[in-house]
């Protein structure tokens, strides 16, 4: 059973639209949840993290967490072509030695 | 964030040889990890680099193939030994530190390895 699951996509949205990226996790003991952006040929870059139920906003990005449903999402408002990348969801489970579990990533393309 | 550097950034190696990758992190990093990312795939954790002691390897990775050292808090090396074309991958070093109330991982720029 995979620890973290994401729809691999590809997901395509027009410029200016809202992109919605989803992630589910299996370990109910997970406490912190992270979104990374990875451009082709580059290393993952942290966008934001969340650890409380509800929404957390940072600029055009909003992370949403629902621990009861074991679900975390990332919304990108006013999507730009520069947002085209692979987005990795990661989960930190302290009961497994603070290891991070990464999803397989969702490829996002923003069409000008 | 954390400042993490890695070298070399890329290399092309012959089968049967070894390559050592270096990773330097800033002093606020507490834990260091090594990952592999094969083309089109997500990240696979190789091991946790432990300061002054043997690394903790994940299933499928062994010390003889991927010896890791971490002589101090801010420096670690990963060696890919007796390489084969299947070892062609991006190798990523990450550092973990407390940020915003939670442990957070940051990645170095990666080493792109091609084995011929």
PDB file of C-alpha atoms in Angstrom:
ATOM      1  CA  UNK A   1       0.000   0.000   0.000  1.00  0.00           C
ATOM      2  CA  UNK A   2       1.435   3.321  -1.054  1.00  0.00           C
ATOM      3  CA  UNK A   3       1.890   5.827   1.709  1.00  0.00           C
ATOM      4  CA  UNK A   4       1.083   8.840  -0.440  1.00  0.00           C
ATOM      5  CA  UNK A   5      -0.955   8.814  -3.618  1.00  0.00           C
ATOM      6  CA  UNK A   6      -1.346  11.465  -6.275  1.00  0.00           C
ATOM      7  CA  UNK A   7      -2.968  11.545  -9.665  1.00  0.00           C
ATOM      8  CA  UNK A   8      -0.029  11.537 -12.057  1.00  0.00           C
ATOM      9  CA  UNK A   9      -1.882  13.664 -14.586  1.00  0.00           C
ATOM     10  CA  UNK A  10      -1.011  15.323 -16.800  1.00  0.00           C
ATOM     11  CA  UNK A  11      -3.252  18.126 -15.674  1.00  0.00           C
ATOM     12  CA  UNK A  12      -3.754  20.983 -18.102  1.00  0.00           C
ATOM     13  CA  UNK A  13      -5.370  24.295 -17.232  1.00  0.00           C
ATOM     14  CA  UNK A  14      -5.626  27.554 -19.178  1.00  0.00           C
ATOM     15  CA  UNK A  15      -3.679  30.558 -18.018  1.00  0.00           C
ATOM     16  CA  UNK A  16      -5.548  32.449 -15.313  1.00  0.00           C
ATOM     17  CA  UNK A  17      -7.555  29.439 -14.169  1.00  0.00           C
ATOM     18  CA  UNK A  18      -7.373  27.622 -10.830  1.00  0.00           C
ATOM     19  CA  UNK A  19      -5.305  24.448 -10.788  1.00  0.00           C
ATOM     20  CA  UNK A  20      -6.307  21.865  -8.190  1.00  0.00           C
ATOM     21  CA  UNK A  21      -3.847  19.175  -7.155  1.00  0.00           C
ATOM     22  CA  UNK A  22      -4.860  16.365  -4.830  1.00  0.00           C
ATOM     23  CA  UNK A  23      -3.099  13.929  -2.542  1.00  0.00           C
ATOM     24  CA  UNK A  24      -4.203  11.184  -0.165  1.00  0.00           C
ATOM     25  CA  UNK A  25      -2.156   9.465   2.512  1.00  0.00           C
ATOM     26  CA  UNK A  26      -2.503   6.238   4.428  1.00  0.00           C
ATOM     27  CA  UNK A  27      -0.836   6.857   7.797  1.00  0.00           C
ATOM     28  CA  UNK A  28      -3.276   8.466  10.233  1.00  0.00           C
ATOM     29  CA  UNK A  29      -0.312   9.360  12.433  1.00  0.00           C
ATOM     30  CA  UNK A  30       1.000  11.765   9.793  1.00  0.00           C
ATOM     31  CA  UNK A  31       1.336  15.244  11.140  1.00  0.00           C
ATOM     32  CA  UNK A  32       2.819  17.541   8.532  1.00  0.00           C
ATOM     33  CA  UNK A  33       2.111  17.799   4.833  1.00  0.00           C
ATOM     34  CA  UNK A  34       4.223  19.419   2.178  1.00  0.00           C
ATOM     35  CA  UNK A  35       3.966  20.520  -1.407  1.00  0.00           C
ATOM     36  CA  UNK A  36       7.062  20.694  -3.586  1.00  0.00           C
ATOM     37  CA  UNK A  37       7.384  21.988  -7.122  1.00  0.00           C
ATOM     38  CA  UNK A  38       9.880  20.367  -9.456  1.00  0.00           C
ATOM     39  CA  UNK A  39      10.751  21.837 -12.810  1.00  0.00           C
ATOM     40  CA  UNK A  40      12.120  19.484 -15.415  1.00  0.00           C
ATOM     41  CA  UNK A  41      15.799  18.820 -14.753  1.00  0.00           C
ATOM     42  CA  UNK A  42      15.745  20.618 -11.400  1.00  0.00           C
ATOM     43  CA  UNK A  43      15.488  19.515  -7.794  1.00  0.00           C
ATOM     44  CA  UNK A  44      12.269  19.795  -5.736  1.00  0.00           C
ATOM     45  CA  UNK A  45      11.554  23.201  -4.272  1.00  0.00           C
ATOM     46  CA  UNK A  46       9.351  23.595  -1.218  1.00  0.00           C
ATOM     47  CA  UNK A  47       6.210  25.636  -1.914  1.00  0.00           C
ATOM     48  CA  UNK A  48       4.428  25.361   1.396  1.00  0.00           C
ATOM     49  CA  UNK A  49       3.437  23.057   4.211  1.00  0.00           C
ATOM     50  CA  UNK A  50       0.396  22.619   6.410  1.00  0.00           C
ATOM     51  CA  UNK A  51      -0.254  20.735   9.633  1.00  0.00           C
ATOM     52  CA  UNK A  52      -3.628  22.016  10.867  1.00  0.00           C
ATOM     53  CA  UNK A  53      -6.985  21.122   9.402  1.00  0.00           C
ATOM     54  CA  UNK A  54      -8.353  23.761   7.084  1.00  0.00           C
ATOM     55  CA  UNK A  55      -6.794  26.136   4.605  1.00  0.00           C
ATOM     56  CA  UNK A  56      -3.452  27.877   4.535  1.00  0.00           C
ATOM     57  CA  UNK A  57      -2.811  30.568   1.991  1.00  0.00           C
ATOM     58  CA  UNK A  58       0.487  31.869   0.651  1.00  0.00           C
ATOM     59  CA  UNK A  59       0.159  34.243  -2.272  1.00  0.00           C
ATOM     60  CA  UNK A  60      -1.481  32.413  -5.163  1.00  0.00           C
ATOM     61  CA  UNK A  61      -1.153  29.069  -3.392  1.00  0.00           C
ATOM     62  CA  UNK A  62      -3.609  27.561  -0.926  1.00  0.00           C
ATOM     63  CA  UNK A  63      -3.038  24.265   0.825  1.00  0.00           C
ATOM     64  CA  UNK A  64      -6.062  22.453   2.220  1.00  0.00           C
ATOM     65  CA  UNK A  65      -5.908  19.668   4.797  1.00  0.00           C
ATOM     66  CA  UNK A  66      -8.631  17.284   5.930  1.00  0.00           C
ATOM     67  CA  UNK A  67      -7.169  14.790   8.393  1.00  0.00           C
ATOM     68  CA  UNK A  68     -10.450  12.912   8.836  1.00  0.00           C
ATOM     69  CA  UNK A  69     -10.474  12.130   5.118  1.00  0.00           C
ATOM     70  CA  UNK A  70      -6.662  11.819   4.952  1.00  0.00           C
ATOM     71  CA  UNK A  71      -6.632  14.270   2.116  1.00  0.00           C
ATOM     72  CA  UNK A  72      -4.495  17.271   1.271  1.00  0.00           C
ATOM     73  CA  UNK A  73      -4.745  19.520  -1.748  1.00  0.00           C
ATOM     74  CA  UNK A  74      -2.992  22.450  -3.363  1.00  0.00           C
ATOM     75  CA  UNK A  75      -4.852  25.165  -5.223  1.00  0.00           C
ATOM     76  CA  UNK A  76      -3.001  27.496  -7.541  1.00  0.00           C
ATOM     77  CA  UNK A  77      -4.988  30.600  -8.385  1.00  0.00           C
ATOM     78  CA  UNK A  78      -4.416  32.691 -11.502  1.00  0.00           C
ATOM     79  CA  UNK A  79      -2.236  29.940 -12.961  1.00  0.00           C
ATOM     80  CA  UNK A  80       0.721  31.099 -15.029  1.00  0.00           C
ATOM     81  CA  UNK A  81       2.754  29.242 -17.659  1.00  0.00           C
ATOM     82  CA  UNK A  82       5.667  29.424 -15.188  1.00  0.00           C
ATOM     83  CA  UNK A  83       3.638  27.175 -12.868  1.00  0.00           C
ATOM     84  CA  UNK A  84       4.050  24.330 -15.358  1.00  0.00           C
ATOM     85  CA  UNK A  85       5.960  21.698 -13.397  1.00  0.00           C
ATOM     86  CA  UNK A  86       5.548  18.480 -11.466  1.00  0.00           C
ATOM     87  CA  UNK A  87       4.075  18.909  -7.999  1.00  0.00           C
ATOM     88  CA  UNK A  88       5.087  16.467  -5.302  1.00  0.00           C
ATOM     89  CA  UNK A  89       3.064  15.856  -2.165  1.00  0.00           C
ATOM     90  CA  UNK A  90       5.015  14.716   0.892  1.00  0.00           C
ATOM     91  CA  UNK A  91       3.967  13.555   4.319  1.00  0.00           C
ATOM     92  CA  UNK A  92       5.975  13.495   7.524  1.00  0.00           C
ATOM     93  CA  UNK A  93       5.207  10.617   9.844  1.00  0.00           C
ATOM     94  CA  UNK A  94       7.017  11.029  13.153  1.00  0.00           C
ATOM     95  CA  UNK A  95       6.237   7.478  14.219  1.00  0.00           C
ATOM     96  CA  UNK A  96       8.464   6.240  11.398  1.00  0.00           C
ATOM     97  CA  UNK A  97      11.561   8.161  12.415  1.00  0.00           C
ATOM     98  CA  UNK A  98      10.544  11.487  10.905  1.00  0.00           C
ATOM     99  CA  UNK A  99      10.849  10.095   7.416  1.00  0.00           C
ATOM    100  CA  UNK A 100       9.209  11.950   4.564  1.00  0.00           C
ATOM    101  CA  UNK A 101       7.043   9.944   2.174  1.00  0.00           C
ATOM    102  CA  UNK A 102       6.682  11.369  -1.309  1.00  0.00           C
ATOM    103  CA  UNK A 103       3.936  10.849  -3.827  1.00  0.00           C
ATOM    104  CA  UNK A 104       4.739  10.175  -7.452  1.00  0.00           C
ATOM    105  CA  UNK A 105       3.847  13.738  -8.426  1.00  0.00           C
ATOM    106  CA  UNK A 106       1.287  15.420 -10.644  1.00  0.00           C
ATOM    107  CA  UNK A 107       2.417  17.016 -13.881  1.00  0.00           C
ATOM    108  CA  UNK A 108       0.783  20.393 -14.440  1.00  0.00           C
ATOM    109  CA  UNK A 109       0.764  22.299 -17.716  1.00  0.00           C
ATOM    110  CA  UNK A 110      -0.606  25.837 -17.853  1.00  0.00           C
ATOM    111  CA  UNK A 111      -1.618  26.700 -21.381  1.00  0.00           C
ATOM    112  CA  UNK A 112      -1.080  30.347 -22.427  1.00  0.00           C
TER     113      UNK A 112
ATOM    114  CA  UNK B   1      14.867  27.655   3.816  1.00  0.00           C
ATOM    115  CA  UNK B   2      18.225  25.900   4.014  1.00  0.00           C
ATOM    116  CA  UNK B   3      21.365  26.405   1.999  1.00  0.00           C
ATOM    117  CA  UNK B   4      22.408  23.111   0.433  1.00  0.00           C
ATOM    118  CA  UNK B   5      25.130  22.617  -2.145  1.00  0.00           C
ATOM    119  CA  UNK B   6      26.058  19.477  -3.984  1.00  0.00           C
ATOM    120  CA  UNK B   7      28.866  18.505  -6.298  1.00  0.00           C
ATOM    121  CA  UNK B   8      29.426  17.436  -8.924  1.00  0.00           C
ATOM    122  CA  UNK B   9      26.288  18.695 -10.647  1.00  0.00           C
ATOM    123  CA  UNK B  10      26.643  16.021 -13.287  1.00  0.00           C
ATOM    124  CA  UNK B  11      29.008  13.316 -14.426  1.00  0.00           C
ATOM    125  CA  UNK B  12      29.357  10.650 -17.058  1.00  0.00           C
ATOM    126  CA  UNK B  13      31.079   7.524 -15.792  1.00  0.00           C
ATOM    127  CA  UNK B  14      32.172   4.180 -17.099  1.00  0.00           C
ATOM    128  CA  UNK B  15      30.682   0.915 -15.948  1.00  0.00           C
ATOM    129  CA  UNK B  16      32.512  -0.585 -12.970  1.00  0.00           C
ATOM    130  CA  UNK B  17      33.852   2.690 -11.620  1.00  0.00           C
ATOM    131  CA  UNK B  18      32.744   4.619  -8.523  1.00  0.00           C
ATOM    132  CA  UNK B  19      31.626   8.203  -7.999  1.00  0.00           C
ATOM    133  CA  UNK B  20      31.529  10.155  -4.769  1.00  0.00           C
ATOM    134  CA  UNK B  21      28.966  12.939  -4.418  1.00  0.00           C
ATOM    135  CA  UNK B  22      29.445  15.636  -1.821  1.00  0.00           C
ATOM    136  CA  UNK B  23      26.758  17.568   0.000  1.00  0.00           C
ATOM    137  CA  UNK B  24      27.239  20.628   2.198  1.00  0.00           C
ATOM    138  CA  UNK B  25      24.394  22.057   4.266  1.00  0.00           C
ATOM    139  CA  UNK B  26      24.038  25.062   6.550  1.00  0.00           C
ATOM    140  CA  UNK B  27      24.380  24.728  10.282  1.00  0.00           C
ATOM    141  CA  UNK B  28      20.659  24.745  11.064  1.00  0.00           C
ATOM    142  CA  UNK B  29      20.120  21.399   9.395  1.00  0.00           C
ATOM    143  CA  UNK B  30      19.695  18.516  11.813  1.00  0.00           C
ATOM    144  CA  UNK B  31      19.118  15.513   9.577  1.00  0.00           C
ATOM    145  CA  UNK B  32      20.522  14.693   6.139  1.00  0.00           C
ATOM    146  CA  UNK B  33      19.152  12.271   3.589  1.00  0.00           C
ATOM    147  CA  UNK B  34      20.113  10.864   0.207  1.00  0.00           C
ATOM    148  CA  UNK B  35      17.524  10.191  -2.476  1.00  0.00           C
ATOM    149  CA  UNK B  36      17.561   8.808  -5.972  1.00  0.00           C
ATOM    150  CA  UNK B  37      15.215   9.946  -8.695  1.00  0.00           C
ATOM    151  CA  UNK B  38      15.154   7.899 -11.862  1.00  0.00           C
ATOM    152  CA  UNK B  39      13.823   9.453 -15.081  1.00  0.00           C
ATOM    153  CA  UNK B  40      10.117  10.171 -14.862  1.00  0.00           C
ATOM    154  CA  UNK B  41       9.890   8.761 -11.347  1.00  0.00           C
ATOM    155  CA  UNK B  42       9.402  10.176  -7.899  1.00  0.00           C
ATOM    156  CA  UNK B  43      11.953  10.277  -5.124  1.00  0.00           C
ATOM    157  CA  UNK B  44      13.281   7.096  -3.547  1.00  0.00           C
ATOM    158  CA  UNK B  45      15.008   7.395  -0.195  1.00  0.00           C
ATOM    159  CA  UNK B  46      18.378   5.660  -0.185  1.00  0.00           C
ATOM    160  CA  UNK B  47      19.418   6.345   3.395  1.00  0.00           C
ATOM    161  CA  UNK B  48      19.555   8.690   6.329  1.00  0.00           C
ATOM    162  CA  UNK B  49      23.069   9.994   6.860  1.00  0.00           C
ATOM    163  CA  UNK B  50      23.927   9.821  10.547  1.00  0.00           C
ATOM    164  CA  UNK B  51      26.641  12.005  11.999  1.00  0.00           C
ATOM    165  CA  UNK B  52      29.630   9.969  13.075  1.00  0.00           C
ATOM    166  CA  UNK B  53      28.000   6.591  12.603  1.00  0.00           C
ATOM    167  CA  UNK B  54      26.753   4.250   9.914  1.00  0.00           C
ATOM    168  CA  UNK B  55      23.941   5.461   7.719  1.00  0.00           C
ATOM    169  CA  UNK B  56      20.458   3.972   8.022  1.00  0.00           C
ATOM    170  CA  UNK B  57      19.608   2.324   4.714  1.00  0.00           C
ATOM    171  CA  UNK B  58      16.191   1.747   3.240  1.00  0.00           C
ATOM    172  CA  UNK B  59      15.093  -1.603   1.896  1.00  0.00           C
ATOM    173  CA  UNK B  60      16.825  -2.371  -1.375  1.00  0.00           C
ATOM    174  CA  UNK B  61      19.918  -0.268  -0.675  1.00  0.00           C
ATOM    175  CA  UNK B  62      23.101  -1.619   0.896  1.00  0.00           C
ATOM    176  CA  UNK B  63      26.222  -0.063   2.298  1.00  0.00           C
ATOM    177  CA  UNK B  64      28.571  -1.891  -0.059  1.00  0.00           C
ATOM    178  CA  UNK B  65      26.873  -0.323  -3.064  1.00  0.00           C
ATOM    179  CA  UNK B  66      26.103   3.103  -1.571  1.00  0.00           C
ATOM    180  CA  UNK B  67      28.565   3.891   1.206  1.00  0.00           C
ATOM    181  CA  UNK B  68      27.642   7.109   2.979  1.00  0.00           C
ATOM    182  CA  UNK B  69      29.633   9.200   5.383  1.00  0.00           C
ATOM    183  CA  UNK B  70      28.685  12.152   7.545  1.00  0.00           C
ATOM    184  CA  UNK B  71      31.769  13.154   9.495  1.00  0.00           C
ATOM    185  CA  UNK B  72      30.172  16.301  10.898  1.00  0.00           C
ATOM    186  CA  UNK B  73      26.801  18.046  11.102  1.00  0.00           C
ATOM    187  CA  UNK B  74      27.055  19.908   7.818  1.00  0.00           C
ATOM    188  CA  UNK B  75      28.794  17.552   5.382  1.00  0.00           C
ATOM    189  CA  UNK B  76      27.974  14.187   3.853  1.00  0.00           C
ATOM    190  CA  UNK B  77      29.131  12.063   0.950  1.00  0.00           C
ATOM    191  CA  UNK B  78      27.417   9.357  -1.036  1.00  0.00           C
ATOM    192  CA  UNK B  79      29.480   6.961  -3.144  1.00  0.00           C
ATOM    193  CA  UNK B  80      27.917   4.989  -5.939  1.00  0.00           C
ATOM    194  CA  UNK B  81      30.156   1.937  -6.242  1.00  0.00           C
ATOM    195  CA  UNK B  82      30.838  -0.459  -9.102  1.00  0.00           C
ATOM    196  CA  UNK B  83      28.409   1.422 -11.288  1.00  0.00           C
ATOM    197  CA  UNK B  84      26.206  -0.063 -13.974  1.00  0.00           C
ATOM    198  CA  UNK B  85      23.912   1.711 -16.455  1.00  0.00           C
ATOM    199  CA  UNK B  86      21.007   1.010 -14.068  1.00  0.00           C
ATOM    200  CA  UNK B  87      22.584   3.477 -11.642  1.00  0.00           C
ATOM    201  CA  UNK B  88      22.005   6.316 -14.092  1.00  0.00           C
ATOM    202  CA  UNK B  89      19.809   8.679 -12.140  1.00  0.00           C
ATOM    203  CA  UNK B  90      19.633  11.970 -10.314  1.00  0.00           C
ATOM    204  CA  UNK B  91      20.995  11.768  -6.796  1.00  0.00           C
ATOM    205  CA  UNK B  92      19.640  14.305  -4.358  1.00  0.00           C
ATOM    206  CA  UNK B  93      20.865  15.338  -0.956  1.00  0.00           C
ATOM    207  CA  UNK B  94      18.346  16.835   1.431  1.00  0.00           C
ATOM    208  CA  UNK B  95      18.623  18.586   4.739  1.00  0.00           C
ATOM    209  CA  UNK B  96      15.951  18.720   7.375  1.00  0.00           C
ATOM    210  CA  UNK B  97      15.493  21.586   9.796  1.00  0.00           C
ATOM    211  CA  UNK B  98      12.820  23.060  11.971  1.00  0.00           C
ATOM    212  CA  UNK B  99      10.906  25.757  10.115  1.00  0.00           C
ATOM    213  CA  UNK B 100       7.559  27.286  10.970  1.00  0.00           C
ATOM    214  CA  UNK B 101       7.022  24.822  13.799  1.00  0.00           C
ATOM    215  CA  UNK B 102       7.626  21.650  11.850  1.00  0.00           C
ATOM    216  CA  UNK B 103      10.557  19.643  10.521  1.00  0.00           C
ATOM    217  CA  UNK B 104      10.966  20.523   6.860  1.00  0.00           C
ATOM    218  CA  UNK B 105      13.181  19.048   4.149  1.00  0.00           C
ATOM    219  CA  UNK B 106      15.036  21.087   1.589  1.00  0.00           C
ATOM    220  CA  UNK B 107      16.877  19.702  -1.398  1.00  0.00           C
ATOM    221  CA  UNK B 108      20.220  20.359  -2.951  1.00  0.00           C
ATOM    222  CA  UNK B 109      20.490  20.950  -6.693  1.00  0.00           C
ATOM    223  CA  UNK B 110      21.146  17.279  -7.415  1.00  0.00           C
ATOM    224  CA  UNK B 111      23.786  15.279  -9.248  1.00  0.00           C
ATOM    225  CA  UNK B 112      22.851  13.899 -12.655  1.00  0.00           C
ATOM    226  CA  UNK B 113      24.749  10.663 -13.179  1.00  0.00           C
ATOM    227  CA  UNK B 114      25.022   8.831 -16.471  1.00  0.00           C
ATOM    228  CA  UNK B 115      26.734   5.452 -16.544  1.00  0.00           C
ATOM    229  CA  UNK B 116      27.893   4.136 -19.906  1.00  0.00           C
TER     230      UNK B 116
END
